[in-house]
Coordinates of C-alpha atoms and ligand atoms in Angstrom, one line a residue:
M22 CA -42.5 96.1 2.6
N23 CA -44.2 99.3 2.7
I24 CA -46.8 99.5 -0.6
L25 CA -48.1 103.1 -1.5
V26 CA -51.6 103.5 -2.9
T27 CA -53.2 106.4 -4.6
N28 CA -55.2 107.6 -7.3
D29 CA -57.0 110.3 -8.7
D30 CA -60.8 109.4 -7.6
G31 CA -60.1 110.6 -4.5
I32 CA -59.1 109.6 -0.6
N33 CA -63.0 108.7 -0.8
S34 CA -63.3 106.4 -3.3
E35 CA -64.5 102.7 -3.4
G36 CA -61.9 101.6 -5.6
L37 CA -59.1 103.2 -3.2
K38 CA -60.6 101.8 -0.1
T39 CA -60.4 98.2 -1.7
L40 CA -57.8 98.2 -3.4
A41 CA -56.3 99.3 -0.3
D42 CA -57.4 96.2 2.1
T43 CA -56.5 93.9 -0.5
L44 CA -53.0 94.6 -0.5
K45 CA -52.9 94.3 2.6
E46 CA -52.0 90.4 2.1
I47 CA -48.0 91.7 0.9
G48 CA -46.9 94.3 2.9
D49 CA -47.8 97.4 5.2
V50 CA -50.5 99.6 3.2
Y51 CA -49.7 103.5 2.6
V52 CA -52.5 105.2 1.1
V53 CA -51.9 109.2 0.6
A54 CA -54.8 110.2 -1.9
P55 CA -56.6 113.9 -2.9
D56 CA -59.3 115.1 -0.7
R57 CA -61.5 115.0 -4.1
Q58 CA -61.8 113.7 -7.4
R59 CA -58.9 113.6 -9.5
S60 CA -59.4 112.7 -12.6
A61 CA -57.9 113.6 -15.7
V62 CA -55.8 115.6 -14.4
G63 CA -51.9 113.8 -15.9
L64 CA -48.9 114.9 -13.8
S65 CA -49.9 117.9 -13.1
V66 CA -48.3 119.0 -9.6
T67 CA -49.7 121.8 -7.4
L68 CA -46.2 124.6 -7.3
E69 CA -48.9 127.9 -6.9
H70 CA -50.8 127.3 -3.3
P71 CA -49.2 125.3 -0.2
L72 CA -50.7 121.9 0.2
R73 CA -51.9 120.7 3.6
I74 CA -52.4 116.7 5.2
R75 CA -54.6 115.4 6.6
N76 CA -54.1 112.3 8.1
V77 CA -57.4 110.6 8.4
G78 CA -57.0 107.0 9.3
E79 CA -54.3 104.2 10.4
K80 CA -51.6 105.4 7.8
T81 CA -54.2 107.0 5.7
Y82 CA -53.4 110.3 4.4
S83 CA -55.6 113.2 2.3
V84 CA -54.1 115.9 0.5
D85 CA -55.9 119.1 -0.8
G86 CA -53.4 118.9 -4.3
M87 CA -52.8 116.4 -7.3
P88 CA -52.3 112.7 -7.6
A89 CA -48.6 113.4 -8.3
D90 CA -48.9 116.1 -5.4
C91 CA -49.8 112.9 -2.8
V92 CA -46.6 110.9 -4.0
T93 CA -44.2 113.4 -4.0
L94 CA -45.3 114.2 -0.5
A95 CA -45.6 110.4 0.4
V96 CA -42.4 109.5 -0.5
H97 CA -40.4 112.5 0.9
N98 CA -42.6 112.9 3.5
I99 CA -45.1 111.0 5.0
L100 CA -43.2 107.8 4.8
D101 CA -40.0 107.1 6.2
S102 CA -38.4 105.4 3.3
S103 CA -39.1 105.8 -0.1
P104 CA -41.9 102.7 -1.1
D105 CA -41.6 98.8 -2.7
L106 CA -44.2 99.7 -4.7
L107 CA -46.8 101.9 -5.8
V108 CA -50.4 100.8 -7.0
S109 CA -52.2 103.7 -7.8
G110 CA -56.2 103.1 -8.4
I111 CA -58.4 101.3 -8.3
N112 CA -59.8 104.1 -11.5
D113 CA -63.6 104.3 -11.7
G114 CA -63.4 103.6 -15.7
Q115 CA -61.6 101.8 -18.0
N116 CA -57.7 103.9 -19.1
L117 CA -57.1 102.8 -22.5
G118 CA -54.6 104.2 -25.0
Y119 CA -54.5 107.5 -24.9
D120 CA -56.5 108.4 -21.9
I121 CA -52.6 107.5 -20.3
Y122 CA -51.3 110.7 -21.1
H123 CA -54.5 111.8 -19.2
S124 CA -54.8 110.3 -16.6
G125 CA -54.3 111.2 -12.7
T126 CA -54.4 107.3 -11.4
V127 CA -51.7 107.0 -14.6
G128 CA -50.0 110.4 -13.8
A129 CA -49.2 109.5 -10.3
A130 CA -47.8 105.9 -11.3
I131 CA -45.6 108.2 -13.5
L132 CA -44.3 109.9 -10.9
G133 CA -43.4 106.4 -8.9
T134 CA -41.3 105.6 -11.8
M135 CA -39.7 108.9 -12.1
F136 CA -38.9 108.5 -7.9
G137 CA -37.8 104.6 -8.9
I138 CA -40.5 103.0 -7.1
P139 CA -42.0 100.2 -9.4
S140 CA -45.3 101.1 -10.1
M141 CA -49.0 100.3 -12.0
A142 CA -51.8 101.7 -12.7
V143 CA -54.8 99.8 -11.8
S144 CA -58.8 100.4 -13.4
I145 CA -62.0 98.6 -13.7
A146 CA -64.0 99.1 -17.0
N147 CA -67.1 101.1 -17.0
K148 CA -70.5 101.0 -19.0
Q149 CA -69.0 104.0 -21.4
F150 CA -67.3 100.4 -22.4
D151 CA -69.4 97.8 -21.9
D152 CA -72.7 98.6 -21.2
T153 CA -73.8 95.1 -20.2
Y154 CA -71.3 95.4 -17.1
E155 CA -74.1 95.4 -14.5
D156 CA -74.6 98.3 -12.5
V157 CA -72.1 97.3 -9.9
F158 CA -68.3 96.9 -9.7
W159 CA -66.4 94.5 -8.9
Y160 CA -63.5 96.3 -6.8
G161 CA -63.4 93.4 -5.5
S162 CA -62.4 90.8 -8.0
A163 CA -60.2 93.9 -9.6
A164 CA -58.4 94.3 -6.4
Q165 CA -57.3 90.5 -6.5
I166 CA -56.0 90.4 -10.2
A167 CA -54.3 94.0 -8.4
L168 CA -52.7 91.8 -5.1
K169 CA -52.0 88.9 -8.2
I170 CA -49.8 91.5 -9.9
A171 CA -48.1 93.2 -7.6
R172 CA -46.7 90.0 -5.9
N173 CA -45.1 89.1 -9.4
V174 CA -43.7 92.8 -9.9
L175 CA -42.0 92.5 -6.3
K176 CA -41.1 89.0 -7.5
Y177 CA -39.5 89.3 -11.7
K178 CA -39.3 93.1 -11.2
L179 CA -39.9 95.3 -13.5
P180 CA -36.7 97.3 -15.7
I181 CA -35.9 100.6 -14.8
G182 CA -38.0 103.5 -16.3
T183 CA -41.1 101.2 -16.7
Y184 CA -44.9 100.3 -15.3
L185 CA -47.3 98.5 -15.8
N186 CA -50.6 100.4 -17.1
V187 CA -53.3 97.2 -15.9
N188 CA -57.2 97.0 -16.8
V189 CA -59.4 94.5 -15.5
P190 CA -62.9 93.8 -17.2
N191 CA -65.9 94.6 -14.3
V192 CA -67.1 90.8 -13.8
P193 CA -66.9 88.7 -11.0
L194 CA -63.5 87.0 -10.6
P195 CA -64.7 83.8 -12.1
E196 CA -65.8 85.5 -15.4
I197 CA -62.3 87.1 -16.0
E198 CA -61.0 84.7 -18.9
G199 CA -57.3 85.9 -18.1
I200 CA -54.3 88.7 -18.1
E201 CA -52.6 89.3 -21.2
I202 CA -50.0 91.3 -22.1
S203 CA -50.8 94.5 -24.5
R204 CA -49.9 97.7 -26.4
H205 CA -51.6 100.6 -25.7
G206 CA -54.0 101.5 -28.6
S207 CA -55.2 104.8 -29.8
V208 CA -58.4 104.9 -28.4
T209 CA -59.5 108.7 -28.3
Y210 CA -63.1 110.0 -27.9
D211 CA -65.1 111.7 -29.9
I212 CA -65.0 115.3 -28.4
E213 CA -68.7 116.9 -27.7
I214 CA -68.7 120.5 -26.8
Q215 CA -72.0 121.4 -24.7
H216 CA -73.0 125.2 -24.8
R217 CA -75.4 126.4 -22.1
L218 CA -76.6 129.6 -20.8
D219 CA -75.5 130.4 -16.5
P220 CA -78.2 131.7 -14.7
R221 CA -77.1 135.3 -15.4
G222 CA -77.0 134.5 -18.6
R223 CA -73.4 133.7 -19.7
K224 CA -72.1 130.8 -21.8
Y225 CA -70.6 128.2 -20.8
Y226 CA -69.1 125.1 -21.7
W227 CA -69.3 121.2 -20.9
V228 CA -66.3 118.7 -22.6
G229 CA -67.7 115.8 -23.0
G230 CA -67.4 113.1 -25.3
E231 CA -67.7 109.6 -26.3
F232 CA -66.0 106.6 -26.4
R233 CA -64.5 105.4 -29.4
R234 CA -65.3 101.9 -29.7
E235 CA -63.5 100.4 -33.5
S236 CA -61.3 98.2 -32.8
E237 CA -57.9 98.2 -34.6
H238 CA -55.9 95.3 -33.4
S239 CA -56.1 92.3 -31.4
E240 CA -52.8 92.7 -29.1
T241 CA -54.4 96.1 -28.2
D242 CA -54.9 97.7 -24.2
L243 CA -59.0 97.6 -25.6
D244 CA -59.2 95.3 -27.9
I245 CA -57.8 92.5 -24.6
L246 CA -60.6 93.9 -22.2
R247 CA -62.8 93.6 -25.1
Q248 CA -62.0 89.8 -24.2
R249 CA -62.7 90.3 -20.7
K250 CA -59.3 89.7 -20.0
V251 CA -57.2 91.6 -18.1
S252 CA -54.6 93.7 -19.8
V253 CA -51.4 94.9 -19.1
T254 CA -49.8 97.9 -20.5
P255 CA -46.0 98.1 -20.2
L256 CA -45.0 101.7 -20.5
R257 CA -42.1 103.3 -20.2
L258 CA -41.0 107.0 -19.2
D259 CA -38.7 107.2 -21.7
L260 CA -40.6 108.7 -25.2
T261 CA -38.5 109.5 -27.7
D262 CA -39.1 107.9 -31.3
Y263 CA -36.5 106.0 -31.9
S264 CA -36.8 105.0 -34.8
V265 CA -36.9 108.3 -36.5
I266 CA -33.8 109.9 -35.0
D267 CA -31.6 108.2 -38.2
E268 CA -33.7 109.9 -41.0
L269 CA -34.2 113.6 -38.8
S270 CA -30.3 113.6 -37.9
H271 CA -30.3 113.5 -42.4
W272 CA -32.8 116.9 -42.4
I273 CA -33.1 119.0 -39.5
N274 CA -29.6 120.9 -40.0
D275 CA -30.1 120.9 -43.8
Ligands
MG16 MG1 -60.7 108.6 -12.3

């Protein structure tokens, strides 16, 4: 059993290391991850400059590219054959709602799914989500959850084109209230752009935002996570809106 582990927080991320060590229980783990922080790059790929792979440990490689580059190079260059499973994470911070469109953690799982590999993204919530969380990250707990779900993905299989987005509350394992299937909500951010001047008097901008915390429906990823449960959202590569096809076909040629 070959398992590919990657992330978007970079090769030195504690979440990545904990995940890789934990998954060794069920297979040969290959780590191929960006050489630096690459959060929020989504499914970006590097086309305009060469990529370098560095072997930085046993079955461990860093790439000076994006998470999706890591998956491509792992599958088509580093590993001898396609892995049986891809696990991306453990991301430092939740990936909820529309985060899935920005997330490099999820992006790696999307590309894995495109390559036909059963794939899952795993994230642990941070204090931005719940300010009562402790200052430490309980990566070991999240890794145990990832291990349990990975085992079941291998045992029961996912449909072709489906991948999982897993979000784990940042609490010790005994305090996790269960694992529940969710749908992704529409969680987004109140965008805040700060303007400042650099030392040469030129303007620069820093894009950020406050996590919007309103509740939507009890079955969304946000609400499941808020209940201190693990949220597992099944996602599909196919983004077609089938509900509108009939109506659209009536007026698109009008
Ligand atoms: Mg990240």
